[in-house]
Every structure is written in structure tokens, then in C-alpha cells.
Coordinates of C-alpha atoms in Angstrom, one line a residue:
Chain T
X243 CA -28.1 -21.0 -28.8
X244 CA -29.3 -17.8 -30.0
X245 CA -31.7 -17.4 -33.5
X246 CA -28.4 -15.6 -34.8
X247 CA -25.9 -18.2 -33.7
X248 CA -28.4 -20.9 -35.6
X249 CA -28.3 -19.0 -38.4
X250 CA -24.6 -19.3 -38.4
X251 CA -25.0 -23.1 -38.0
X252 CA -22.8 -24.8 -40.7
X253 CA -24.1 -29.2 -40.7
X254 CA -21.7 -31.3 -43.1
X255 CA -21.6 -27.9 -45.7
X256 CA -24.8 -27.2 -45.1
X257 CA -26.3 -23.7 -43.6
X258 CA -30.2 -23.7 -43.0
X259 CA -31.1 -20.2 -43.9
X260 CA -34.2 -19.4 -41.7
X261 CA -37.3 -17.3 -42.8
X262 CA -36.4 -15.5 -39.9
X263 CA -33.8 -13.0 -41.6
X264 CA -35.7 -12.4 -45.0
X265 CA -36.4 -8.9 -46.4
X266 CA -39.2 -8.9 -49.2
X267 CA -37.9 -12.2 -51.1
X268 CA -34.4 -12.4 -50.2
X269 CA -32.6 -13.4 -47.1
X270 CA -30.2 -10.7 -45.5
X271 CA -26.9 -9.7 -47.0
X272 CA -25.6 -9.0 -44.0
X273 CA -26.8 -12.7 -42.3
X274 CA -24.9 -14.3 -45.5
X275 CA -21.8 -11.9 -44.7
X276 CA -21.6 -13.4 -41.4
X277 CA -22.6 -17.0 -42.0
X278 CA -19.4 -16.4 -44.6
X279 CA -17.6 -15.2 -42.3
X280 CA -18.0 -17.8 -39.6
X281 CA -17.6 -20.8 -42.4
X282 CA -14.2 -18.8 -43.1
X283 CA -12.9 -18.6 -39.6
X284 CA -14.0 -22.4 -39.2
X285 CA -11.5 -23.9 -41.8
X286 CA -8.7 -21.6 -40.7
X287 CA -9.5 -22.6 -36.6
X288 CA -9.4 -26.3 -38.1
X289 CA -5.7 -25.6 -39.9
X290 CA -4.6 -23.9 -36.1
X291 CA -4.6 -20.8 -37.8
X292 CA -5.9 -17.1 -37.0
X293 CA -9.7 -17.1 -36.2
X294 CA -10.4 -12.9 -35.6
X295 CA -11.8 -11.4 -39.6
X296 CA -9.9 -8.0 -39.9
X297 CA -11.3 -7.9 -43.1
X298 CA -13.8 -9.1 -46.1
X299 CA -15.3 -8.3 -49.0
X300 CA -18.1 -10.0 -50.9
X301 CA -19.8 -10.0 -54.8
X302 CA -23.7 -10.8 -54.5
X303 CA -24.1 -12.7 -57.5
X304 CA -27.9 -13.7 -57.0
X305 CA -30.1 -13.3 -53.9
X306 CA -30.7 -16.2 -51.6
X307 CA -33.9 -17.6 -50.4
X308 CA -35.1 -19.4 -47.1
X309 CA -34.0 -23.0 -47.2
X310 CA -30.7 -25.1 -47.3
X311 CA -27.3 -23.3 -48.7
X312 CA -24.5 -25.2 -49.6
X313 CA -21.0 -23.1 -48.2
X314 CA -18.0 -24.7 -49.7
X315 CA -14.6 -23.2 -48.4
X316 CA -11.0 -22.5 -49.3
X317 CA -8.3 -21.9 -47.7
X318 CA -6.2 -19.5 -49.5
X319 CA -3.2 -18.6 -47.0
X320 CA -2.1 -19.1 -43.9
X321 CA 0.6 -16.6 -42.6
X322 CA 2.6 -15.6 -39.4
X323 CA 0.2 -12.0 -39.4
X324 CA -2.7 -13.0 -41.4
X325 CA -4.8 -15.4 -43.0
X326 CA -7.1 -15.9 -46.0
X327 CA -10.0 -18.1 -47.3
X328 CA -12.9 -17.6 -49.2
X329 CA -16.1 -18.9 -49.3
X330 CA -18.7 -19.8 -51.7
X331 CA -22.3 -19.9 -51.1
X332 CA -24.7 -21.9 -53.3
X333 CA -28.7 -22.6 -53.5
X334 CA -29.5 -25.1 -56.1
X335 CA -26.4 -25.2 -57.9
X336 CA -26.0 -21.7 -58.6
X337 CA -23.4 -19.1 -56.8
X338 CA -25.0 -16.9 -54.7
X339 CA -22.1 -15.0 -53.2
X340 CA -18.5 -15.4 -53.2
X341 CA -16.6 -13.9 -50.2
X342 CA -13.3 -13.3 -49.3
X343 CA -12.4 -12.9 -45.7
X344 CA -8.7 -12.0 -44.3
X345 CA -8.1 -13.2 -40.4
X346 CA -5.4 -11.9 -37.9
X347 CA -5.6 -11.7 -33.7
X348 CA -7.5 -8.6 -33.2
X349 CA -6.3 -8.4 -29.8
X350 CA -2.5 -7.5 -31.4
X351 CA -4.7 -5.1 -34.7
X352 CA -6.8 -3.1 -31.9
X353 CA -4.2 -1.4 -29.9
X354 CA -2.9 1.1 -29.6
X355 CA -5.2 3.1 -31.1
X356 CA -3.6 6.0 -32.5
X357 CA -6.8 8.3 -34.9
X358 CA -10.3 7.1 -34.3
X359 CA -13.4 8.7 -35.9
X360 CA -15.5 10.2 -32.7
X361 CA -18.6 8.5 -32.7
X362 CA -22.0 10.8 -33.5
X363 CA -24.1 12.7 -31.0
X364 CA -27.5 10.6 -30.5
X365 CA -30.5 11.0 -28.4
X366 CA -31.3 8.2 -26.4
X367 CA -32.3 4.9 -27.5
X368 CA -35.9 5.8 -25.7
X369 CA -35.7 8.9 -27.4
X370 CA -35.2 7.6 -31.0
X371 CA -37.4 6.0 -33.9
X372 CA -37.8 2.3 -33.5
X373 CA -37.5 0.4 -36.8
X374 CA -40.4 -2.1 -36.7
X375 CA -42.8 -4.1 -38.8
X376 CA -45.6 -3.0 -39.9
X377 CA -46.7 -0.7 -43.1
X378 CA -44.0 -0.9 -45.9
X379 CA -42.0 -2.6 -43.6
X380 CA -44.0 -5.8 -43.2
X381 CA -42.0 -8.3 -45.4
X382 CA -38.8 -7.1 -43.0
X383 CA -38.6 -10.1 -40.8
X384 CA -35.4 -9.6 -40.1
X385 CA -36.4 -6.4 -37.9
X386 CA -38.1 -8.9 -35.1
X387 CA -34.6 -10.3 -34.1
X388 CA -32.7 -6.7 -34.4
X389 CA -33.4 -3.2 -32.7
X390 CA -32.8 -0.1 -34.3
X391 CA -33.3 3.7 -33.0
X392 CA -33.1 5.9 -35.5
X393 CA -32.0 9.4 -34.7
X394 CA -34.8 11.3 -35.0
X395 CA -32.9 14.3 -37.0
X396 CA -32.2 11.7 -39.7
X397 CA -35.7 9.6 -40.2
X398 CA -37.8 12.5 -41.7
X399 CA -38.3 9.9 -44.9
X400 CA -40.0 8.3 -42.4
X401 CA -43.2 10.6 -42.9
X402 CA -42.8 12.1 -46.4
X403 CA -40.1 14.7 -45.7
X404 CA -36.8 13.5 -46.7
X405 CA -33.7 15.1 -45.7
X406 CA -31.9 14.1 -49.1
X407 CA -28.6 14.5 -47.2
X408 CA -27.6 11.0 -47.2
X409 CA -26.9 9.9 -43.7
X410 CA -28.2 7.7 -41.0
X411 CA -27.7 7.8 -37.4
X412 CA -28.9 4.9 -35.3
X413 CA -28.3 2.6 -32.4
X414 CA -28.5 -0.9 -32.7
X415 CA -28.7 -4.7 -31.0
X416 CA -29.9 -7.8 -31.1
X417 CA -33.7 -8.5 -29.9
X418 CA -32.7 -11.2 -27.4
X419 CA -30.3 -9.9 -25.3
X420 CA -27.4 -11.8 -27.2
X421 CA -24.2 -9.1 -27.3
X422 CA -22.5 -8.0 -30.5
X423 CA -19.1 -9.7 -31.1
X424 CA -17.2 -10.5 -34.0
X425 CA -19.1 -12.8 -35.8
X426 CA -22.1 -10.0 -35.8
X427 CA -20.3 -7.7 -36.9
X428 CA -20.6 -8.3 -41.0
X429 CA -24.3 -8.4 -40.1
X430 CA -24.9 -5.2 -38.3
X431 CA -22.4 -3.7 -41.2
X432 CA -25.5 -3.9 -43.1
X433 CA -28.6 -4.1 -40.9
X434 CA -29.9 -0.8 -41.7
X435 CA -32.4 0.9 -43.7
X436 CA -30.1 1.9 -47.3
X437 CA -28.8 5.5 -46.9
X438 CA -30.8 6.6 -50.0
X439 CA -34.1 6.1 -47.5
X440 CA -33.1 9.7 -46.6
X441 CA -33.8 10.8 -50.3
X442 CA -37.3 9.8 -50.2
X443 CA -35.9 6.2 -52.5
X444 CA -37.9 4.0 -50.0
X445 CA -37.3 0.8 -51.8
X446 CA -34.9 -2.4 -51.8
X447 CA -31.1 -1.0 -52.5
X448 CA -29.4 -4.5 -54.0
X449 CA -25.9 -4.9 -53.3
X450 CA -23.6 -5.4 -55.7
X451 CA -19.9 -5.7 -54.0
X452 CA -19.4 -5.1 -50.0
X453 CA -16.6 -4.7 -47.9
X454 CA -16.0 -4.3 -44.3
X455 CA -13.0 -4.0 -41.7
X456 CA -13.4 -5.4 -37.9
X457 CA -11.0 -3.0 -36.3
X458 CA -11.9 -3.9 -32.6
X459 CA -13.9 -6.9 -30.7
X460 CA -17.3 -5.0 -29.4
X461 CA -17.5 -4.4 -25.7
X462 CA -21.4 -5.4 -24.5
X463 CA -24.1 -3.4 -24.8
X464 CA -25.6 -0.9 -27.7
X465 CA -23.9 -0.3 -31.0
X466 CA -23.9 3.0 -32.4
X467 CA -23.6 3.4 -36.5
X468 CA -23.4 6.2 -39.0
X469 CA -24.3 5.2 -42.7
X470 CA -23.2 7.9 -45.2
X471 CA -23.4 8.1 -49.1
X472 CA -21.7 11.1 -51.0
X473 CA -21.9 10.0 -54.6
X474 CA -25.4 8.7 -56.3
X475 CA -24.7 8.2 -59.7
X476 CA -26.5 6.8 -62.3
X477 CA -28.5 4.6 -60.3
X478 CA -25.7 3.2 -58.2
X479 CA -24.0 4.6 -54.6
X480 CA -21.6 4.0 -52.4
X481 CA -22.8 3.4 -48.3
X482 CA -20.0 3.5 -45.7
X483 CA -21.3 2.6 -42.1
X484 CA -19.1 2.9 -39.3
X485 CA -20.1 0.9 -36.1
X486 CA -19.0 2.7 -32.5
X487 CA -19.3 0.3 -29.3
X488 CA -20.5 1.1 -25.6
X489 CA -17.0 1.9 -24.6
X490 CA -16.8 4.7 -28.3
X491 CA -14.5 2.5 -29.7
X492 CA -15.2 2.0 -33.7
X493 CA -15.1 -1.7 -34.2
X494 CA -16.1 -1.5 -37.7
X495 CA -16.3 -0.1 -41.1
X496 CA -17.4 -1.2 -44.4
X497 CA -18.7 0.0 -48.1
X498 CA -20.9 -1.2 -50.6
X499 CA -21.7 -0.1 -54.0
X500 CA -25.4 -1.0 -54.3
X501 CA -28.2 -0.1 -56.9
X502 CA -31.2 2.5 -56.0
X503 CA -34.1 3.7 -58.2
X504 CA -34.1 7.6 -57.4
X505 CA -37.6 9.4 -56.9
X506 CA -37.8 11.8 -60.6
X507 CA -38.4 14.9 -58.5
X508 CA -36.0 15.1 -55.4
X509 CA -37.2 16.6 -52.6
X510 CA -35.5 19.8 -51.7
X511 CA -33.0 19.4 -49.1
X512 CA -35.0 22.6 -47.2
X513 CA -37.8 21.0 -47.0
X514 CA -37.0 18.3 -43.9
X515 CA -36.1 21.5 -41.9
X516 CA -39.8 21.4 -40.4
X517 CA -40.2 17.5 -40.7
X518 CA -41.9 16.2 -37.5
X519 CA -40.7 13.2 -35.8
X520 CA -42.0 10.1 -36.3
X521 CA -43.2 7.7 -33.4
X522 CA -41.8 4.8 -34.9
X523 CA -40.5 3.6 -38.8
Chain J
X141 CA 1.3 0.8 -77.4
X142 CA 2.7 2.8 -74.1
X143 CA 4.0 1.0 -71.4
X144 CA 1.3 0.8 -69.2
X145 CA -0.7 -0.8 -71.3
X146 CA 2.1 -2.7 -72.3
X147 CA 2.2 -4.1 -69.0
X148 CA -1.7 -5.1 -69.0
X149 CA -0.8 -7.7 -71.8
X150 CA -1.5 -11.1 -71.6
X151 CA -0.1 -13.7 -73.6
X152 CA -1.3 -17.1 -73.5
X153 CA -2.3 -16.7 -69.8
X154 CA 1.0 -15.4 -68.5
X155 CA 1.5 -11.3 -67.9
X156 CA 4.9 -9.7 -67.8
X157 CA 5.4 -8.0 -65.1
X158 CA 8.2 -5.4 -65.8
X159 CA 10.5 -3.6 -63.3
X160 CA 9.5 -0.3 -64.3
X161 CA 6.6 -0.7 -61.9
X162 CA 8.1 -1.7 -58.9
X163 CA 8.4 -0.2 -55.1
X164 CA 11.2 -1.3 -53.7
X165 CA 11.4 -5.1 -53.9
X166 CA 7.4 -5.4 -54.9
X167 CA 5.8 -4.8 -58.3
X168 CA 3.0 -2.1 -57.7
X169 CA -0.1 -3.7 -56.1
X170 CA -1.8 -1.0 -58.3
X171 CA -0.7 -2.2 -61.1
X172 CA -1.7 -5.7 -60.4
X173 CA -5.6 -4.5 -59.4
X174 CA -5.4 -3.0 -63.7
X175 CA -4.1 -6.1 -65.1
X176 CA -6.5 -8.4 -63.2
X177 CA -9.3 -5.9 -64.3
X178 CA -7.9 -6.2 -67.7
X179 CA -8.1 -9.9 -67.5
X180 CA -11.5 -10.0 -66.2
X181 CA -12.6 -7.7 -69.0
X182 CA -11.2 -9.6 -71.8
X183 CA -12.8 -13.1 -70.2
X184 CA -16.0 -11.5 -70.2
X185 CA -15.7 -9.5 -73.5
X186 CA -15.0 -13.2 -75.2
X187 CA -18.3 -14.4 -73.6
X188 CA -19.9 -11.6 -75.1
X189 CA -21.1 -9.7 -71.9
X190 CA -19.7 -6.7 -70.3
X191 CA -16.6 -5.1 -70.2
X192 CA -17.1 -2.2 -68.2
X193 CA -15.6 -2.5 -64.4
X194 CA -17.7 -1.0 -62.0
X195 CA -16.8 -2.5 -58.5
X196 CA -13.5 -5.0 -57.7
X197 CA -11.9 -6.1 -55.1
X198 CA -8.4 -7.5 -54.5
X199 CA -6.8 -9.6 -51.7
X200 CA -3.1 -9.2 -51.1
X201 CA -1.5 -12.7 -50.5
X202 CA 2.2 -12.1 -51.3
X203 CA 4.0 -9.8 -52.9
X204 CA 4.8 -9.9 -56.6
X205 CA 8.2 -9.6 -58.3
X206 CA 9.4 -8.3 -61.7
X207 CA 9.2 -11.6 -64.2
X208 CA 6.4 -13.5 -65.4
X209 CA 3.1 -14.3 -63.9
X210 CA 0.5 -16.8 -64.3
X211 CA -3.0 -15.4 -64.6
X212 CA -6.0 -17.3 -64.4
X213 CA -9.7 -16.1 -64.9
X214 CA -13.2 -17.7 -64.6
X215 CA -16.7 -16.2 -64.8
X216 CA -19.1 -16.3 -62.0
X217 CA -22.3 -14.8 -63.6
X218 CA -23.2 -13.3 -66.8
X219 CA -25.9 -11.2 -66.6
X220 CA -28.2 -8.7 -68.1
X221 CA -27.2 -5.8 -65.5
X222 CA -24.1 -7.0 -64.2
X223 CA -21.4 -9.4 -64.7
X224 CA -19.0 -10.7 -62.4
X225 CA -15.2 -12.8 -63.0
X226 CA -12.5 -13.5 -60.7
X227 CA -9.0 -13.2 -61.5
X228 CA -5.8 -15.2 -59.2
X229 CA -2.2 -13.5 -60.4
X230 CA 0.5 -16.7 -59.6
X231 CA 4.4 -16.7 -59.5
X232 CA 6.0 -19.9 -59.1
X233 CA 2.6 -21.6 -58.2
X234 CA 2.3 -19.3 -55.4
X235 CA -1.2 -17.4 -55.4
X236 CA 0.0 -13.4 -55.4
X237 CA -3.3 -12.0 -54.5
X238 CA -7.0 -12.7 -55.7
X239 CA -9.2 -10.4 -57.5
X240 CA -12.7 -10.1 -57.4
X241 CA -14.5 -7.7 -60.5
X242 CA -18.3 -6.8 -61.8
X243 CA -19.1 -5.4 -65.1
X244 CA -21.2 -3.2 -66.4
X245 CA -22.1 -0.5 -68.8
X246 CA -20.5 2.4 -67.4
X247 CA -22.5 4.6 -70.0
X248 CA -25.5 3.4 -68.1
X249 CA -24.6 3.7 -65.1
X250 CA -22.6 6.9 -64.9
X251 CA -25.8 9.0 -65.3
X252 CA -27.8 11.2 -64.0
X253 CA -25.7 12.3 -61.2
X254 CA -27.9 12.6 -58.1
X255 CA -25.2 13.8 -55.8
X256 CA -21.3 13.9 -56.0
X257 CA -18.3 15.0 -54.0
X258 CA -16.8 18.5 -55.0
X259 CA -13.5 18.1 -56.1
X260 CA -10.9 19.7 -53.2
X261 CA -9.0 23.3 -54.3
X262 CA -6.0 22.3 -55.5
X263 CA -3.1 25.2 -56.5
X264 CA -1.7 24.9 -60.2
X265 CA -0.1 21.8 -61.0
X266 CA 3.2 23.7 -61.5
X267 CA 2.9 24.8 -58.1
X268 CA 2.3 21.3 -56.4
X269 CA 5.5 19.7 -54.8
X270 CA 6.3 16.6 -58.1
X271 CA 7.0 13.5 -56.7
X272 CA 10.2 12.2 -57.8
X273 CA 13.1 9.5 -57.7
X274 CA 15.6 11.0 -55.2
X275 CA 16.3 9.8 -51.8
X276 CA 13.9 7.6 -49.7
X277 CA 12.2 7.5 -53.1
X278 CA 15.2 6.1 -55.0
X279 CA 13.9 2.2 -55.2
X280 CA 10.5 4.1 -56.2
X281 CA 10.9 3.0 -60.1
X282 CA 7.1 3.9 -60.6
X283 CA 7.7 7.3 -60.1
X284 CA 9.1 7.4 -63.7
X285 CA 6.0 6.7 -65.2
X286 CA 3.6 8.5 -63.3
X287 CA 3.6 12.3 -62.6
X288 CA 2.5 13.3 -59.6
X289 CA 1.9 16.9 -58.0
X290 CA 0.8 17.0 -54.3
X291 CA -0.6 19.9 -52.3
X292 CA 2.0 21.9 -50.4
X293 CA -0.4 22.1 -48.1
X294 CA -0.5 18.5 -47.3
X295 CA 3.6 17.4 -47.8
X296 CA 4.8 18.9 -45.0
X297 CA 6.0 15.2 -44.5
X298 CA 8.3 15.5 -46.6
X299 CA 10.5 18.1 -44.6
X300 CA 10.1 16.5 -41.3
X301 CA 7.1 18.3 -40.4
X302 CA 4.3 15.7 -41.0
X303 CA 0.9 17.6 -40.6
X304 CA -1.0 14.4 -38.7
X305 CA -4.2 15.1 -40.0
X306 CA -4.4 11.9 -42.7
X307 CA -5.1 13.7 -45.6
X308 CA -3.5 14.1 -48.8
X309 CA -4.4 16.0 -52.3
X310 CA -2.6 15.7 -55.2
X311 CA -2.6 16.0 -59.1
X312 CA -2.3 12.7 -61.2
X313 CA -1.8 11.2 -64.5
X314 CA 0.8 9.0 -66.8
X315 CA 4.3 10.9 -67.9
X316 CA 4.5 9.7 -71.4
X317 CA 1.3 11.5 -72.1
X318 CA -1.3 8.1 -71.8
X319 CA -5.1 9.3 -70.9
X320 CA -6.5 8.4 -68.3
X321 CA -9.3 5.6 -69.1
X322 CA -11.2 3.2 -67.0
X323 CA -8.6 0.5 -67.1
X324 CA -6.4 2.7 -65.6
X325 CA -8.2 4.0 -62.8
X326 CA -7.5 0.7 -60.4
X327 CA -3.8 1.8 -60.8
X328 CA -4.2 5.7 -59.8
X329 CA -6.5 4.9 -57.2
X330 CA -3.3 3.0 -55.3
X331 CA -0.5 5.5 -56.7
X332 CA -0.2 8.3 -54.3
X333 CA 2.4 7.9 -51.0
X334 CA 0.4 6.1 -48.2
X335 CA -1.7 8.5 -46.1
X336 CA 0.4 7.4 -43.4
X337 CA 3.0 9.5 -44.5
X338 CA 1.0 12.3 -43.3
X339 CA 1.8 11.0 -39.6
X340 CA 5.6 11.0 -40.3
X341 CA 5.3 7.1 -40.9
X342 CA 7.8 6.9 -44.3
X343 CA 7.5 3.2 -44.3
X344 CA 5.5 0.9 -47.1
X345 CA 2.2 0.6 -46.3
X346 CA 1.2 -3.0 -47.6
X347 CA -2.1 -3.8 -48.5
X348 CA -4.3 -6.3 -46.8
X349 CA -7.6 -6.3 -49.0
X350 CA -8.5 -3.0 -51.8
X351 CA -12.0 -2.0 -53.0
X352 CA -13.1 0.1 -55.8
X353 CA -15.5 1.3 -57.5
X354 CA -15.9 3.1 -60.9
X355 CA -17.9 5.8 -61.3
X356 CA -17.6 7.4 -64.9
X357 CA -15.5 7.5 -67.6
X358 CA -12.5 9.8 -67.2
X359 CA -11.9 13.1 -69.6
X360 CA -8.6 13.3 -71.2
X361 CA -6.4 15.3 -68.7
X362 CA -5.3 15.4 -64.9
X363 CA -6.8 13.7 -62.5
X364 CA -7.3 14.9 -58.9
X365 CA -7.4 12.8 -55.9
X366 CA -8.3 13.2 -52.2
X367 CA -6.7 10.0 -49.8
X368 CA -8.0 10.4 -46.3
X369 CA -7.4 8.1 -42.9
X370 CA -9.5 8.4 -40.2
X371 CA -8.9 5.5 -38.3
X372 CA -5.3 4.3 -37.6
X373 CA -5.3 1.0 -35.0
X374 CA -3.0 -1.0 -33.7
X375 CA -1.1 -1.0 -37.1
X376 CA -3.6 -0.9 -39.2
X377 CA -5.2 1.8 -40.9
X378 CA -8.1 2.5 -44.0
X379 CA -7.6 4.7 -46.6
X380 CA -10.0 6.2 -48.7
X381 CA -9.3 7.6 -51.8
X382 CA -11.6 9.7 -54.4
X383 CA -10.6 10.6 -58.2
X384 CA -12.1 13.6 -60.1
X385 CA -11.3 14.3 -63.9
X386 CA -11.0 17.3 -65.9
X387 CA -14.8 17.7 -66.0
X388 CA -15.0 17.7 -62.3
X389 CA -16.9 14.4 -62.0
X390 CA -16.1 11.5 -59.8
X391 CA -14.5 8.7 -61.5
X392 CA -13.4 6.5 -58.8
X393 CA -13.1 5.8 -55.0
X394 CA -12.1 3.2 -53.6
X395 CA -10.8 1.7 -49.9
X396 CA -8.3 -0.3 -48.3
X397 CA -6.9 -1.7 -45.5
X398 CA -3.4 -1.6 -45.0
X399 CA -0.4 -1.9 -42.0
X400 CA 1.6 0.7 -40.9
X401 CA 4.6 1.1 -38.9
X402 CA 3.7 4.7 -36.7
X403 CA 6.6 6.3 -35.3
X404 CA 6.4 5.9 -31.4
X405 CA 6.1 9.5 -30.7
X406 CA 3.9 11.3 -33.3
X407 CA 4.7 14.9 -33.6
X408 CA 2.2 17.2 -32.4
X409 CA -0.4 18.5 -35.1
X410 CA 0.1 21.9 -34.4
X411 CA 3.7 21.3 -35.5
X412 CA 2.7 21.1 -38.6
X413 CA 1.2 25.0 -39.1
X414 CA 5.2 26.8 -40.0
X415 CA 6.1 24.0 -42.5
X416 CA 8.3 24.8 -44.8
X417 CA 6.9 23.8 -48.7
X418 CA 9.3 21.3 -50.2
X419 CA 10.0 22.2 -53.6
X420 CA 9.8 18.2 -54.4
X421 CA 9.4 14.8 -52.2

């Protein structure tokens, strides 16, 4: 068993959310995504239905803490093509997400494959930013059990020169070895820094409403993702991140609407033309 | 009262759905996404909390017919930022789809803009190609109650000459003269032709699972919108759509996942370049 594959542990309704995946106070969206996820695909395996998410989407109602989770689950159809149920997370009585996940057999949904987005240009891994703990960064746990090269071109927030174009280039895997498949895939939807990092907003982005697309099982190896906003309004944006695997298939796509306190004075774009690289985030 | 909003009433927990908004044999799932909205906002206005959507999202279980259906609400969170219900539309104690929404104040939350899409070129709504009743489009009832102009530029579909680049523009906005507002803005985000028409595909597209978000108030006046594809796998494809008002400001985006039927030998992009401009679809 892998620390992910615990996480994703489900005991008689009960989930046992590790410290392990916290950022500041909360435990990981992304984590709970999956552990939904998995809970979903569960109940459906249990009524010999379709196992493979195609797609979810998920309301964060109140953030979740280390500790036990109660995960109640519903089945809401079960159909030739696809199949639905949705989950509900609690902590002490109270709702902290409610998730709806569709399920289908991904190896009929992932051929052929007939427009793909091209996945982005990246230095390599050894040649990128490494997300690590440390500095502002300390409280982020959850970057011990997950690697992440930034691009370089896209981490000048990094050292006070943001690029304020909204977009994020980076690779990314698990720490130990264990290979992305379908049941990570919610998680690495959202395992990156927020997109508004790159306007100089280095604080937590909360998520209001999230949803994501599997639209291929992940061959071994790195994953390569592009997070992108185009509208920050009124303290809210959207992210979409794509996810591209070793063989340059996309495998996934998701957006979120999530809440960001903007620095007053934006840095002008012009100014991360001479931004030097950092050695590490 | 017009007949749009005539169609978002709800009497003693039962809406009636009328045929005016059907496609084919299904009532518009668009139409569905506003009156769910509708009947999350008037649960949550009657707890005294808020009313404004800003994020929902919608599962497609079955499709819904012309007649009466059964919709039931409950509230997940009342809160000082954000408030969240979810809404299940029934026929004959069949769950039709399941609809997640959150709340907010839109007046809050729709300024200062940070960053924003520009709104695409689009020629003179009197010389866009109207999308009518007519032919393929005869079953197309909604198309009575909805005007909409697209781009010559991106209907070459329309005359056999699909341009297979998955984007389409268009003009938008109620015939009997109804403003836009932000309970309508669920429905236009899901009104245009599927994307996939852009590939030659002339089938329905149905949707799996739909997400949107609402951005700002509309202005009185047309709308604009931009759909887009850029993945389209093993019969299944996103689509994104934006919406601009009169005032040039984003109003809504949204995504969803939806199946398509490609044809089995796509016609060449290039193909596309001496298309003849229909003078309506």
C-alpha cells in the first residue's frame, strides 16, 4: 500500500484523513476528490456496474481537517453506457463536500482519438523548479508525497517577479514511485500551486465548485499539466488544468471557480521579462 | 410574464415543462439547468440567504419530456459568503438529472475585474447566418424562442463544408424581446448547435455532466458567445462556452462533457477555406 492508496482507504464508511495531505489547516481538495471518487466507483463495482470516472464535479461546502470522515454514498443510476452516484463527505456531522461522479469503461471513451490539445513544451524535470517545503511553503505537507517541476518560464512569482499571465507549466508524480492511474487523477487535477501564484496572489485560493473529465487511463511515468485562468473577477477565477501523460495523451481536464485576494497594485506583465530563475519554490 | 420565465415556475413543487422547449424528443437540458437554478434560488431566498448563482452543476440522468415534473430542493449550507442547495428534476419517479448550485452576491463578486476574455469579432447580427426551424432543424421547437445569429465564418457546416476546427461564434438572446438576466444565463450557455457540428457531426450531442459559472450581471441586449472543443475522444468531447454582454464583460462560461457520433471520415480542414456562406442553418 502506498501513503495515497491509504488515503483512499474507506473502513465501514469511514476514511482516515492523514496529516500527511494538509495545506495550512485544511486537508487537500484534490485528496477528498479522489477519496470521492474511489467511494463512488466502490458502490457502483459492488452493484456489477461501470467502475472507470469519466466525469465529476464537486461543491466544497467547509474544509476538512486531519482525522476520521464519514463518506456516505448513493447510487444514482446505473445504465448500459454510464453510471452515477454521489458522495457525501462529513466531519462531525456537518457536510464537507458533496460530489457527483459519472462512470463508463474508459477503454470504449479513449479511442479513437479524433482532436487532442498538444501538450506544452517543458524543459526537463532536472531542469525545472522543484515545489518543496520550506519558507511560505512549510504548512504544505502534501508537497512531501508529490513532485512538481515547475517550468521555469512560469515560476517568476517564485522570487518577486510575477508574470501576471495566468498560467502554469509543470510536471508532476508521486514521491514514491507509485504511477498515476485513474483514481489519482482527481488529485493531480488540483495538486498545483493556484494559477493566480503567477499574479504575485501568493496565498490559499479556496475552491468553491470543481469539475474534472478522465478522458484516458495514464500510461506510467511523469505527468505533464497546464493550469490556465483568463477571467479574475471580483475576487473569484476560473482554473482549467489539463493533464498530458508519458505517451502525450491528455488524460484529463478539469475547472474550478475558486476565491483569490488580488495584490492592490499588479505587477506589470513587463516586468517578469528579466525575472531570474529560481533554484527551487 | 414571457414564456421563459413562464417555464421556470413552480407550483407546489411540480414545474411544467412545455413543448416549446424541446429538441427533438427531449425538453432542452438548458432549460432544465435555469429552472433548477430557479429552484435553488427561491429555496434559499425563503431561508433568507443568497440568491445570486454563481457556480452549478448539473448531472444528466435521463432525458426529460414535455409534461409535468417533480422538483425537489434542499439546502446544504447557508453562509455568510456563499450558499449552496441541490435541486433533483423527477418524471414519473424517475430522477431526470441532479443539480448542484452556490449562491452569492453577484454585486460583490462581479468586481473589480482583474483580467477578462475579449469578446471575439463578430459581423452585424443582420449579417450572421439565423438559426431557424427548417430541415434537420424541424423537431428544433426551441428555435422559436431564441434568436440566434452565428458567424459565417464558423457555419460552413451547414452547407456540407464543416470547417473542423471546433469553434463556433454566434449572437444570442430571447425572440419575444425578454433581457437577458442571470437566471437565464444557464439556458444560453447550452443553446447554440453542439460544437461538433463544426466536424460535420449533425447528430445531438447529449450531455453527460455541465458546469457553470456566473460572472456578472448581463446588460439589456445581445449576448455574444464563443463554444470551443479541443479534445474530441473516443465519443466524447468538452465544450467550452463563454458569454459576453452589451458592455463587453464576461457573464458566463461554463463546460461540459458530452457524446458525439463523428462521421467516420472527417473532411479535411482545408476543405473548409471556399465555403460557401449559408444565408440560414
Amino acid at each position: 500500500m502506498t501513503e495515497f492508496d491509504d488515503v483512499l482507504t474507506i473502513t465501514d464508511g469511514i476514511a482516515e484523513l492523514t496529516d500527511g495531505w494538509v495545506i495550512g489547516e485544511a486537508v487537500n481538495g484534490g485528496v477528498l476528490m479522489s477519496l470521492a471518487t474511489h467511494a463512488a466507483a466502490d458502490a457502483l463495482r459492488a452493484a456489477d456496474s461501470h467502475t472507470d470516472a469519466v466525469a465529476f464535479s464537486t461543491t466544497f461546502l467547509a474544509a476538512a481537517q486531519p482525522g476520521p470522515a464519514t463518506v456516505e454514498t448513493q447510487i444514482l443510476r446505473t445504465g448500459r453506457s454510464f453510471s452515477t452516484a454521489e458522495v457525501t463527505v462529513s466531519q462531525d456531522d456537518k457536510v464537507r463536500l458533496r460530489h457527483t461522479a459519472t462512470f463508463s469503461d474508459l477503454d470504449a471513451n479513449s479511442e479513437p482519438v479524433h482532436l487532442q490539445e498538444t501538450p506544452p513544451e517543458l524543459p526537463d524535470p532536472e531542469q525545472c523548479a522543484p515545489a518543496a517545503r520550506g519558507g511560505f511553503a512549510e504548512k504544505i505537507r502534501l508537497l512531501d508525497r508529490v513532485d512538481i517541476r515547475i517550468d521555469p518560464a512560469t515560476v517568476g512569482w517564485a522570487v518577486g517577479q510575477p508574470a501576471n499571465d495566468g498560467e502554469m507549466r509543470a510536471w508532476i508524480r508521486f514521491k514514491d514511485g507509485r504511477e498515476p492511474d485513474v483514481a489519482s487523477l482527481p488529485f493531480f487535477l488540483d495538486a498545483l500551486p493556484p494559477v493566480t501564484f503567477t499574479f504575485g496572489a501568493l496565498g490559499w485560493a479556496p475552491t468553491i465548485a470543481f469539475s474534472g473529465h478522465i478522458r484516458s487511463r495514464p500510461a506510467p511515468g511523469w505527468l505533464r499539466m497546464r493550469i490556465t485562468t483568463r477571467n479574475v473577477i471580483g475576487g473569484l477565477f476560473e482554473e482549467d488544468a489539463v493533464i498530458w501523460d508519458s505517451r502525450d495523451r491528455v488524460v484529463a481536464q478539469s475547472r474550478q471557480l475558486a476565491g483569490v485576494r488580488m495584490p492592490s497594485a499588479p505587477v506589470p506583465a513587463d516586468a517578469a521579462a528579466s525575472a531570474s530563475v529560481p533554484e527551487s519554490v
